[in-house]
Tab-separated table of C-alpha atoms in Angstrom:
chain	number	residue	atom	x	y	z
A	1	UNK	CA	-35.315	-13.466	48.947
A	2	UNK	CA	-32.029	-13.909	50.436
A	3	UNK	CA	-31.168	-16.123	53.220
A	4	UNK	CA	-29.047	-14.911	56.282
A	5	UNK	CA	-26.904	-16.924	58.906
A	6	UNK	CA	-25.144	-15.035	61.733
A	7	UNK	CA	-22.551	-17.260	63.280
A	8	UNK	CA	-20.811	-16.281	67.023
A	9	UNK	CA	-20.439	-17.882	70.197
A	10	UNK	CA	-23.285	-17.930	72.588
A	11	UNK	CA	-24.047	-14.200	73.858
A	12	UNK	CA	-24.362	-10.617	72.809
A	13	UNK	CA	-20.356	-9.639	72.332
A	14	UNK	CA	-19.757	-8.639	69.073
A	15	UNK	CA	-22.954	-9.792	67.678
A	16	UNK	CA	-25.273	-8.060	69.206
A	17	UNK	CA	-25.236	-5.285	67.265
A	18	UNK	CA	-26.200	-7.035	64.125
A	19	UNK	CA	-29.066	-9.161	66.057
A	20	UNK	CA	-30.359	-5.943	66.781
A	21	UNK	CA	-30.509	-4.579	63.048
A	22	UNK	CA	-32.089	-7.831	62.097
A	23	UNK	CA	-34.840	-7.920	64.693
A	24	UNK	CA	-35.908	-4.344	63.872
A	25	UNK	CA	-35.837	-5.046	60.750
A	26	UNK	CA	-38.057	-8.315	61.105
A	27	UNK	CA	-35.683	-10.283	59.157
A	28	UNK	CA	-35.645	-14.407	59.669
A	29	UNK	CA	-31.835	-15.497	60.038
A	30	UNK	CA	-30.647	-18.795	61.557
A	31	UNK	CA	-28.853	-17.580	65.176
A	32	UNK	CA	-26.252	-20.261	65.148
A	33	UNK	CA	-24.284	-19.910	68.413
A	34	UNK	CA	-21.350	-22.047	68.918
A	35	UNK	CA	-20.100	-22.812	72.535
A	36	UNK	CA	-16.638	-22.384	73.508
A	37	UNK	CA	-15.787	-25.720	72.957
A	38	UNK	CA	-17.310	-26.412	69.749
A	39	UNK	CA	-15.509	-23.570	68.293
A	40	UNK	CA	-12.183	-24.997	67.752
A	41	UNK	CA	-13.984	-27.774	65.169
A	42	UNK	CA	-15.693	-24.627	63.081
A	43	UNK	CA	-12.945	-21.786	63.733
A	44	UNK	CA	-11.228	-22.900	60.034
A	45	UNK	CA	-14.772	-22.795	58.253
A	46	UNK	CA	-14.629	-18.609	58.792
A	47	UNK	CA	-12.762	-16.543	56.513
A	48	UNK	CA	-10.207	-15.329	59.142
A	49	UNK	CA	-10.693	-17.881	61.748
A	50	UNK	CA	-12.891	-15.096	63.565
A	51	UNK	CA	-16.408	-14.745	64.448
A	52	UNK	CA	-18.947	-13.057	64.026
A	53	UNK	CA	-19.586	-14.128	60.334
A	54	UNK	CA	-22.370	-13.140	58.379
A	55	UNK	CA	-23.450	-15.804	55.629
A	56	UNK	CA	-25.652	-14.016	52.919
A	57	UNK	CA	-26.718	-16.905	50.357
A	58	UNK	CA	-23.448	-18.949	51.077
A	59	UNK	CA	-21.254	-15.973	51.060
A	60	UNK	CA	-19.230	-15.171	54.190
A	61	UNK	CA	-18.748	-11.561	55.429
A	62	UNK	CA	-16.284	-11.317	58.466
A	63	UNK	CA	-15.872	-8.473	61.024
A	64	UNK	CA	-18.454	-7.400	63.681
A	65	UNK	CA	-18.450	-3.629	62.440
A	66	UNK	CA	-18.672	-4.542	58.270
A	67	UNK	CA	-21.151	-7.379	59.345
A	68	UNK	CA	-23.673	-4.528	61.156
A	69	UNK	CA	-22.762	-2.164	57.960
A	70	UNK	CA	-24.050	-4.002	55.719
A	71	UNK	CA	-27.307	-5.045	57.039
A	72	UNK	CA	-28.061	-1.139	58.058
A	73	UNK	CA	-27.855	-0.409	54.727
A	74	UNK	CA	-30.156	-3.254	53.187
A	75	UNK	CA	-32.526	-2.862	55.758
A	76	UNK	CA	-32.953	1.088	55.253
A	77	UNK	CA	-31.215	2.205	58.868
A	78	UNK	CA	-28.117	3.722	57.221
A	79	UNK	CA	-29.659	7.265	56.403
A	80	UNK	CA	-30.848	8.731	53.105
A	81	UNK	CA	-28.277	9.426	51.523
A	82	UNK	CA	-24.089	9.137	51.370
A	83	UNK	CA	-23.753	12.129	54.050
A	84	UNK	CA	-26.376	10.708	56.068
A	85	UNK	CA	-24.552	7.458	55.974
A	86	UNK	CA	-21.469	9.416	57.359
A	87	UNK	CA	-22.834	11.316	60.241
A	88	UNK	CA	-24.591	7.636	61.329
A	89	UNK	CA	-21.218	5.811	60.887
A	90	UNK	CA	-19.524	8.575	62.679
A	91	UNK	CA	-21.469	7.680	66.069
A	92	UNK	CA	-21.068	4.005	64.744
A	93	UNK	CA	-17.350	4.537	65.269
A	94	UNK	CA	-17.691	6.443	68.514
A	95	UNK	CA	-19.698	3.985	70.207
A	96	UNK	CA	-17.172	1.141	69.118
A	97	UNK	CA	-14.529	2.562	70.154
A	98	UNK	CA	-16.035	2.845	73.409
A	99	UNK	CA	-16.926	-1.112	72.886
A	100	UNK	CA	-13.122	-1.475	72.326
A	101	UNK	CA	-12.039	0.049	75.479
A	102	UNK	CA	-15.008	-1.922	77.704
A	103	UNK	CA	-15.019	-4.637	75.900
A	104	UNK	CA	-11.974	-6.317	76.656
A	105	UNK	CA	-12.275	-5.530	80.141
A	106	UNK	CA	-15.754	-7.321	80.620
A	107	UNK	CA	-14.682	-10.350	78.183
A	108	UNK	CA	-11.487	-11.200	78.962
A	109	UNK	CA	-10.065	-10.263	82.515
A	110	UNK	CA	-10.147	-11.787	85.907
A	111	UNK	CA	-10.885	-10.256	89.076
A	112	UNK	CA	-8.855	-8.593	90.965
A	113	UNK	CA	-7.403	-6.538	88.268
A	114	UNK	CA	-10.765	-6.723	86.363
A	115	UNK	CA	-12.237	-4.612	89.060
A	116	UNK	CA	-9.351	-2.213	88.827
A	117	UNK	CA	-9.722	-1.825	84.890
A	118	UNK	CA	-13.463	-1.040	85.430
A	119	UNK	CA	-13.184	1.816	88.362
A	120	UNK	CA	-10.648	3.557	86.145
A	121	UNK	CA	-12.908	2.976	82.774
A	122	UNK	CA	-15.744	5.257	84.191
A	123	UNK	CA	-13.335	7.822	86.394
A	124	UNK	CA	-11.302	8.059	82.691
A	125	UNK	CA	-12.716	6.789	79.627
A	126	UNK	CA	-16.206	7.030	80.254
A	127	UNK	CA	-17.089	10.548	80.591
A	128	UNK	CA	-15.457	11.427	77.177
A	129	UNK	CA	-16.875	8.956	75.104
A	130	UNK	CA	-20.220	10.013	76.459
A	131	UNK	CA	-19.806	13.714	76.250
A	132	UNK	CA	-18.550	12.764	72.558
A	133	UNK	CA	-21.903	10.933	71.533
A	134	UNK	CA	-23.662	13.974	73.368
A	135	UNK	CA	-21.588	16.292	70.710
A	136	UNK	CA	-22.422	14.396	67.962
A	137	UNK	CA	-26.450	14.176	68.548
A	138	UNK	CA	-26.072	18.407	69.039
A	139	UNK	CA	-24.453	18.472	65.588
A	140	UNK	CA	-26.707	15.819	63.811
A	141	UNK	CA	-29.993	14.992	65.575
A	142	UNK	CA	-31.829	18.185	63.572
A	143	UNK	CA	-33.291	18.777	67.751
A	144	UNK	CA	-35.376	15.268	67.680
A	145	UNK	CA	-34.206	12.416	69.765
A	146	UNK	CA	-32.076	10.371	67.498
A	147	UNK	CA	-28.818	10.925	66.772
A	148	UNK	CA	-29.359	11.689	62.789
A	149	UNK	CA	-31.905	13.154	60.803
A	150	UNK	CA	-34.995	11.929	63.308
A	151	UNK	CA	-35.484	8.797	62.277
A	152	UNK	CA	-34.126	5.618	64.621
A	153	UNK	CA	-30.897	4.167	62.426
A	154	UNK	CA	-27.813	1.865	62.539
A	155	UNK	CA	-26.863	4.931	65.139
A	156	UNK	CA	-29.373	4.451	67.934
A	157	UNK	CA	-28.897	0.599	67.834
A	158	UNK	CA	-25.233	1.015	68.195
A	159	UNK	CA	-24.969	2.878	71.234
A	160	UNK	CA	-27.649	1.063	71.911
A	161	UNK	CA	-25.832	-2.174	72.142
A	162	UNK	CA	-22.562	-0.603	73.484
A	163	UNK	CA	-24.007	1.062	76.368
A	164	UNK	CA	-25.965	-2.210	77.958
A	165	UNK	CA	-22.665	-3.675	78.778
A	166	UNK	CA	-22.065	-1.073	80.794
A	167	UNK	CA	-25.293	-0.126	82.201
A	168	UNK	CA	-25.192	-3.738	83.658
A	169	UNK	CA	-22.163	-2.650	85.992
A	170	UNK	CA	-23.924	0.725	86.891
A	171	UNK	CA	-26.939	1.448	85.787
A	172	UNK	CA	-26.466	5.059	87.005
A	173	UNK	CA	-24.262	6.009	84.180
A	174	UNK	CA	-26.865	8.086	81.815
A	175	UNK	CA	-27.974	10.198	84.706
A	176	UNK	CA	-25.910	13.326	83.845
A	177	UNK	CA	-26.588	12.474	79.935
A	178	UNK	CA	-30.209	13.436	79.363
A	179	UNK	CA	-30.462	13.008	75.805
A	180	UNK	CA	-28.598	9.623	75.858
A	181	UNK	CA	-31.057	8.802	78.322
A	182	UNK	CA	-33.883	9.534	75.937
A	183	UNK	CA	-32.601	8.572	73.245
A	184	UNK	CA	-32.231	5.026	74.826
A	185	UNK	CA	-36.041	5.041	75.715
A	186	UNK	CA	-36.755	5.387	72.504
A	187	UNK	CA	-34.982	3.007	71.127
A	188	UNK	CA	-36.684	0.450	73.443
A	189	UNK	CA	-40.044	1.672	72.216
A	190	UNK	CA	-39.848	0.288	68.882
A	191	UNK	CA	-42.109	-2.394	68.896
A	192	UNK	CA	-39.954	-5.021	66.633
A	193	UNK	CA	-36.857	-4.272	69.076
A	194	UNK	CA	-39.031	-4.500	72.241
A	195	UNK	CA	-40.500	-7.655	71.323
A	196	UNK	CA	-36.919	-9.212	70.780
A	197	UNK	CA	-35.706	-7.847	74.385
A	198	UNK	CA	-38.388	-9.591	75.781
A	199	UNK	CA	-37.925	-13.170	74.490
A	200	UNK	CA	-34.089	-12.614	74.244
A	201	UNK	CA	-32.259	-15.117	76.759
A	202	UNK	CA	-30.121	-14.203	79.385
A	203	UNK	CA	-26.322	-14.591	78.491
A	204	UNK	CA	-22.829	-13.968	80.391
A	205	UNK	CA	-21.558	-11.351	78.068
B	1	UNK	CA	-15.773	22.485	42.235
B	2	UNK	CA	-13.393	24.669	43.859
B	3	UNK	CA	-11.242	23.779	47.075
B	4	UNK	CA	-12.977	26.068	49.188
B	5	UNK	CA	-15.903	23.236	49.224
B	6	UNK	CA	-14.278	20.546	51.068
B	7	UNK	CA	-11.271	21.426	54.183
B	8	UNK	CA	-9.688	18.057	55.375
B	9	UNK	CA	-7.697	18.846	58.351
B	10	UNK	CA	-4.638	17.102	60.132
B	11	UNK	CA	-1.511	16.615	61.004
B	12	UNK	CA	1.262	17.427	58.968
B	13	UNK	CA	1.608	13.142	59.004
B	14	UNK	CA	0.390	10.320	57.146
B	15	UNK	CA	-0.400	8.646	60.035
B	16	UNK	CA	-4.558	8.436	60.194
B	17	UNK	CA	-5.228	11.285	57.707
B	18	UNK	CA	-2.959	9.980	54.172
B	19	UNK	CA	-5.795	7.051	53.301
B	20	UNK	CA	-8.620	10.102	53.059
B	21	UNK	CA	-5.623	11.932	50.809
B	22	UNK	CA	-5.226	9.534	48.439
B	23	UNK	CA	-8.519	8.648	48.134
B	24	UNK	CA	-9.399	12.695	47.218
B	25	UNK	CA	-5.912	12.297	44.704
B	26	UNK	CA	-7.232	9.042	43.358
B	27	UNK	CA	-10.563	10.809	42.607
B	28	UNK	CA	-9.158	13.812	40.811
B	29	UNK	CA	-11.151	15.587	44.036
B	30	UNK	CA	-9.982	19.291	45.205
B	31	UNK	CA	-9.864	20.398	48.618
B	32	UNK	CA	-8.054	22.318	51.024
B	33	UNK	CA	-4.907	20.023	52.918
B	34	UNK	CA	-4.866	21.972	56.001
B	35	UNK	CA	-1.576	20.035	57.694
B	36	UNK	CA	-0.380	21.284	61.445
B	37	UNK	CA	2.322	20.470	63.567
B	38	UNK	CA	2.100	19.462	67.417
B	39	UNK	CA	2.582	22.898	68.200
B	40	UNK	CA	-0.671	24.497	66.714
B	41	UNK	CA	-2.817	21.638	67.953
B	42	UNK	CA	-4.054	23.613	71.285
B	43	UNK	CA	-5.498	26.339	68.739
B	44	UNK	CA	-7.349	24.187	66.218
B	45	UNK	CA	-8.538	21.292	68.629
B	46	UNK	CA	-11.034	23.690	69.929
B	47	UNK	CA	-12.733	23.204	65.780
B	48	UNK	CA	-12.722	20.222	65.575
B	49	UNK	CA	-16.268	18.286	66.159
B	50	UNK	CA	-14.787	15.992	69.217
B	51	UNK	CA	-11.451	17.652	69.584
B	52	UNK	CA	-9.666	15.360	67.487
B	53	UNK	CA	-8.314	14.828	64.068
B	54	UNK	CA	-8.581	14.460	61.291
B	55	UNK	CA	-12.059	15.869	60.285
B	56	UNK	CA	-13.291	16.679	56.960
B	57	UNK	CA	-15.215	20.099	56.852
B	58	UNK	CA	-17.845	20.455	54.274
B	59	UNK	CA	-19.064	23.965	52.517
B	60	UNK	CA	-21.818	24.458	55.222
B	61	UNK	CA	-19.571	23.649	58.066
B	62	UNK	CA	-20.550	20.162	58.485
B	63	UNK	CA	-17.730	18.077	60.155
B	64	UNK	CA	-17.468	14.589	59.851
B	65	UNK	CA	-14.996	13.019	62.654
B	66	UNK	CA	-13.428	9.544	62.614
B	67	UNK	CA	-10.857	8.768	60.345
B	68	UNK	CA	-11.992	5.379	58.611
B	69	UNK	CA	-15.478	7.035	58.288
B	70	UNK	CA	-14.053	10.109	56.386
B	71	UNK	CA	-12.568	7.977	54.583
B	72	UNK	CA	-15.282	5.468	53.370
B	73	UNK	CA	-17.406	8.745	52.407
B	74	UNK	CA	-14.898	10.087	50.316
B	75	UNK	CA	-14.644	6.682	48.834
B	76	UNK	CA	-18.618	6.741	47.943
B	77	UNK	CA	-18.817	10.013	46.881
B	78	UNK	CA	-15.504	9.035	44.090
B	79	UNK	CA	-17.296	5.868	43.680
B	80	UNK	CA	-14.764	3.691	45.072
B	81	UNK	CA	-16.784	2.082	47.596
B	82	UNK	CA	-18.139	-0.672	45.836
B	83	UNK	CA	-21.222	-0.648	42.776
B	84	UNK	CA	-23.557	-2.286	45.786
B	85	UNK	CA	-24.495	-3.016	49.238
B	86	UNK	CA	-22.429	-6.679	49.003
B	87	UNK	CA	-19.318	-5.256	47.156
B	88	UNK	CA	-19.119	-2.188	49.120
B	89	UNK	CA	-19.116	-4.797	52.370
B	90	UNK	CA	-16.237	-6.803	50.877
B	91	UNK	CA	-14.696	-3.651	50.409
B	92	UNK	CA	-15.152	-2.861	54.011
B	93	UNK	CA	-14.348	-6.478	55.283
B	94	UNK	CA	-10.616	-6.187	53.652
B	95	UNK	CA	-10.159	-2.045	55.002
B	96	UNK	CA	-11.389	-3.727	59.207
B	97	UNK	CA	-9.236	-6.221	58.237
B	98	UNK	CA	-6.029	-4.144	57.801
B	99	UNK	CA	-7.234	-1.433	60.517
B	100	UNK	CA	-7.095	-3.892	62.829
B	101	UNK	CA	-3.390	-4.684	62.232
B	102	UNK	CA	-2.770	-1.230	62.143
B	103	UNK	CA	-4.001	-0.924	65.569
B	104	UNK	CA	-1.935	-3.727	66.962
B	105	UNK	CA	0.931	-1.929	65.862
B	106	UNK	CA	0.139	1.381	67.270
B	107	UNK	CA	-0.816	-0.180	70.553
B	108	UNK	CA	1.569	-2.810	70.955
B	109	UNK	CA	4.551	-1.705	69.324
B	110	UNK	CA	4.941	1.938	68.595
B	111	UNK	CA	4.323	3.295	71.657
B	112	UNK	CA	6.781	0.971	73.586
B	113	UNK	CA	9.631	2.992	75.775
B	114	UNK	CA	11.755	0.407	76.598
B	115	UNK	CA	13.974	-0.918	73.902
B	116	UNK	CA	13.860	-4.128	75.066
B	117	UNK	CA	10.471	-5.081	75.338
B	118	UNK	CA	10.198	-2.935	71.628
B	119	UNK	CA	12.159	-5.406	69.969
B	120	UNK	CA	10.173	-7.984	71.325
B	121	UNK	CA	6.397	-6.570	70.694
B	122	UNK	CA	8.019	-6.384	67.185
B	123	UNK	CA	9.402	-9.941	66.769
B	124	UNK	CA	5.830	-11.080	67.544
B	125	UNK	CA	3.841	-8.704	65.596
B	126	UNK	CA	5.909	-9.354	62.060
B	127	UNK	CA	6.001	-13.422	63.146
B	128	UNK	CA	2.622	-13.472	64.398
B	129	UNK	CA	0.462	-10.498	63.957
B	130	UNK	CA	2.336	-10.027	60.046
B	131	UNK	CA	2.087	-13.288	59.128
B	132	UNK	CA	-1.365	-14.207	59.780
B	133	UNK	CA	-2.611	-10.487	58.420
B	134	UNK	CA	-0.801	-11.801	54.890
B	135	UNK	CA	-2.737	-14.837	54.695
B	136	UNK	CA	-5.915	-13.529	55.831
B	137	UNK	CA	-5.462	-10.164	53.175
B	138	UNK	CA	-4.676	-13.427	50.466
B	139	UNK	CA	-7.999	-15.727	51.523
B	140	UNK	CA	-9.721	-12.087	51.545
B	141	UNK	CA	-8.505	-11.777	48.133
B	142	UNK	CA	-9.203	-14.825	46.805
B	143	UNK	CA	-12.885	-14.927	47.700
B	144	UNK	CA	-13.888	-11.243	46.592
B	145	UNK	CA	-11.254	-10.596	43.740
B	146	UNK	CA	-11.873	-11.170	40.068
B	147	UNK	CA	-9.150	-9.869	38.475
B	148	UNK	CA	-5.193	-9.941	39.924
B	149	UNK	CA	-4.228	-6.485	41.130
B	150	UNK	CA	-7.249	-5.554	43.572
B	151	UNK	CA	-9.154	-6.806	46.071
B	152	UNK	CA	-12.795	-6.923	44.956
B	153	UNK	CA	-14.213	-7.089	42.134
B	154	UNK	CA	-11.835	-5.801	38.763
B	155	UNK	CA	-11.395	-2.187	39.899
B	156	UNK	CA	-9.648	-0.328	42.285
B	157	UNK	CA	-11.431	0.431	45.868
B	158	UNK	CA	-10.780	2.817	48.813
B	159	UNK	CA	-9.470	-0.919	49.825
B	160	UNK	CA	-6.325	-1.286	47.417
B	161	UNK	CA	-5.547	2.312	48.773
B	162	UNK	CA	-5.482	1.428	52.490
B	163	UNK	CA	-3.627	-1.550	52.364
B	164	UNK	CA	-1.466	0.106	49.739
B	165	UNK	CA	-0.511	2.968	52.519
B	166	UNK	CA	-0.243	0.605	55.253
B	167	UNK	CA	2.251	-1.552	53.525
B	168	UNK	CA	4.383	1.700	52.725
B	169	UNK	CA	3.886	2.975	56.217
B	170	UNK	CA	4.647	-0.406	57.514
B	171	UNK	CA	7.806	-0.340	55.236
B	172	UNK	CA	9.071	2.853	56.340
B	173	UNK	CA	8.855	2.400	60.149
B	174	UNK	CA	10.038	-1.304	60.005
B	175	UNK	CA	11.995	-2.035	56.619
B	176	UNK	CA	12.407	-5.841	57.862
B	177	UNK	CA	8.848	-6.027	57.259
B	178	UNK	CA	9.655	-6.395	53.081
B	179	UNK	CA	10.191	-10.034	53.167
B	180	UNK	CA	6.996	-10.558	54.954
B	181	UNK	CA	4.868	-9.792	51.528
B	182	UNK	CA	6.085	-11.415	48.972
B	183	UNK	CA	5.198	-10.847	45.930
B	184	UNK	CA	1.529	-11.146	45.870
B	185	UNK	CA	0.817	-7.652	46.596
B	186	UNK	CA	3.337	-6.612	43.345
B	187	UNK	CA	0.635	-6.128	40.588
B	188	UNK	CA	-1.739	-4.076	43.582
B	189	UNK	CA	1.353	-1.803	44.390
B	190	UNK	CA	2.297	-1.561	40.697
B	191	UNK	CA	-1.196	-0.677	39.610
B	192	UNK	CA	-1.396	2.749	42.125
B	193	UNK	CA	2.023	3.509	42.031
B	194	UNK	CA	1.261	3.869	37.797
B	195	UNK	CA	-1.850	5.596	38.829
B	196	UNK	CA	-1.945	8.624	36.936
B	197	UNK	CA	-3.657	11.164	39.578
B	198	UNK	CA	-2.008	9.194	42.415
B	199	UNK	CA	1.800	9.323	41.457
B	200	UNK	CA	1.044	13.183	40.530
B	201	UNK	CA	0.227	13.093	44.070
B	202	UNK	CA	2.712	10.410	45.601
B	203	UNK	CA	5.204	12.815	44.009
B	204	UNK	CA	4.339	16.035	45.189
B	205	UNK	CA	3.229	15.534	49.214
B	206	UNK	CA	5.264	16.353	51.761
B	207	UNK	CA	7.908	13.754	53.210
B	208	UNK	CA	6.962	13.272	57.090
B	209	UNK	CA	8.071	11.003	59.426
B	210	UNK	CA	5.198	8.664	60.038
């Protein structure tokens, strides 16, 4: 039985992602959340002074994106087999580098210009990502309403995750994206990921 | 297994598309190297799964888009992604790790106009962004490695080969990067450059400019 520890400050972020695959996957982990100011006394504990970290008996993993890997694929939601894998990682990718381009935006700037960045995110960045994701489900979703192989995977939870930042600024932004939009509702119809929603506190980010 | 079974296609660069190369040379793996320039982009963008490149085709038309991903399936299917879920995470730790220096490069310096403000996005990325990459690729390298040429484990990973063509890209765009490495990378560099299937290929592919 192995024991898991997710370290990261105190909100979705970067994190998220990985919470996600753990509470589908009804795994126990210790949610240790450092606030901004107690970072600084734990920042030279991680392996590249970064966070998230995943600690799996003791060892430390680092980045967000290897972190969420990893436990996809030891908790079954990384497809059956090696091309599987791809196609899900493929979306994986897709949706984070829409996370990259948001991200930043939402975490980091200040209003006014923050305000500026976001009108020209959905008039120019948006629409392509989403048409992308749209592409890929056509391609891999074998007609069901997952993105591969009908069955929910590391896929679903990533856009998932990715697309709640920005549903929180308008949530108007899967109307012209039917299949995203159904595809969302069923990811929040698992019962192991609706029951963490639920009892999941309210953070800034 | 003949070439018609796998098409990787990109530009006639190393750029994103050389790691998925020399991952197929290290493997011994045939396929078809479809390479374009700028100017035949319009007609095969239309192919491509997302209208980008590279993409790897498979025999029934499959595409797979996204360069790192292409790449880490290559890796698996040559086995050099690791002999489990923990190794082939370590693996991936060191390649995010190195991807996101690449990108700091590509977005901070490479694309900068002004020859002023160039000079200066590349002071700080080779005293900052450089220096701080080479410690973190050592501490990397000290917790996964067992052995003193690559990263995890005792045997070469799709890893070894991305930092390997980063350095050389690195090296070729900004040769007052060599200092910056020491020589801890020596016996990694060494190791693939004596690579039997890879120098074939390291001395047979095309010279390009990035």
């Amino acid at each position: 039985m192995s024991t898991y520890k997710l370290y990261y400050f105190d909100g979705r972020g970067r994190a998220e992602i990985s919470r996600l695959i753990l509470a589908i996957a009804g795994q126990k982990f210790e949610d240790i959340r450092y606030q901004s100011n107690e970072w600084p006394s734990h920042k030279s504990e991680m392996p590249l002074d970064q966070m998230p970290v995943l600690e799996i008996d003791g060892m430390k993993l680092p980045q967000s994106m290897t972190i969420a890997r990893f436990l996809a694929r030891q908790f079954h939601l990384a497809g059956k087999d090696n091309l599987e894998q791809a196609k899900i990682e493929a979306v994986a990718d897709t949706a984070t580098d829409l996370l990259n381009k948001f991200g930043p935006i939402i975490w980091y700037q200040e209003e006014p210009e923050k305000k500026a960045s976001i009108s020209e995110f959905f008039a120019n960045e948006l629409p392509k990502h989403l048409h992308n994701l749209e592409t890929l489900a056509k391609a891999y979703s074998n007609g069901g309403s997952f993105f591969v192989g009908n069955n929910l995977t590391f896929a679903d939870l990533c856009v998932y995750d990715v697309l709640e930042n920005i549903l929180e600024v308008d949530a108007n932004i899967l109307n012209q994206y039917p299949w995203l939009k159904t595809n969302r509702d069923e990811v929040a119809k698992n019962t192991n990921i609706a029951t963490y929603l639920i009892n999941r506190s309210q953070t800034e980010f | 297994m003949s070439s018609g079974d796998l098409k990787f296609y990109y530009f006639d660069l190393q750029a994103r598309g050389e790691l998925t190369r020399l991952i197929l040379a290290a493997a011994g793996r045939s396929y078809e190297d479809i390479r374009f320039g700028f100017d035949k982009w319009p007609e095969y963008k239309p192919k491509m799964i997302l209208g980008q490149a590279p993409v790897l085709e498979l025999a029934d038309g499959t595409q797979l888009p996204q360069s790192l991903t292409i790449a880490r399936y290559v890796a698996r299917e040559a086995g050099l992604a690791g002999s489990d879920n923990l190794e082939s995470a370590k693996i991936d730790a060191v390649v995010d790790t190195q991807k996101d220096v690449n990108e700091t490069y590509f977005s901070k310096v490479f694309p900068e106009k002004d020859e002023t403000k160039k000079a200066e996005e590349l002071k700080k990325f080779l005293d900052e962004t450089v220096t701080k990459h080479v410690e973190n690729l050592g501490k990397l390298k000290k917790a996964y490695s067992k052995d003193e040429k690559y990263f995890v484990g005792d045997k070469l990973s799709w890893a070894d080969l991305f930092v390997f063509q980063s350095i050389q890209a690195l090296l070729q765009a900004v040769p007052e990067v060599k200092g910056k490495f020491g020589e801890q990378f020596k016996p990694l560099m060494d190791a693939i450059n004596g690579n039997e299937n890879i120098k074939k290929y390291l001395d047979a592919r095309p010279q390009t400019a990035f």
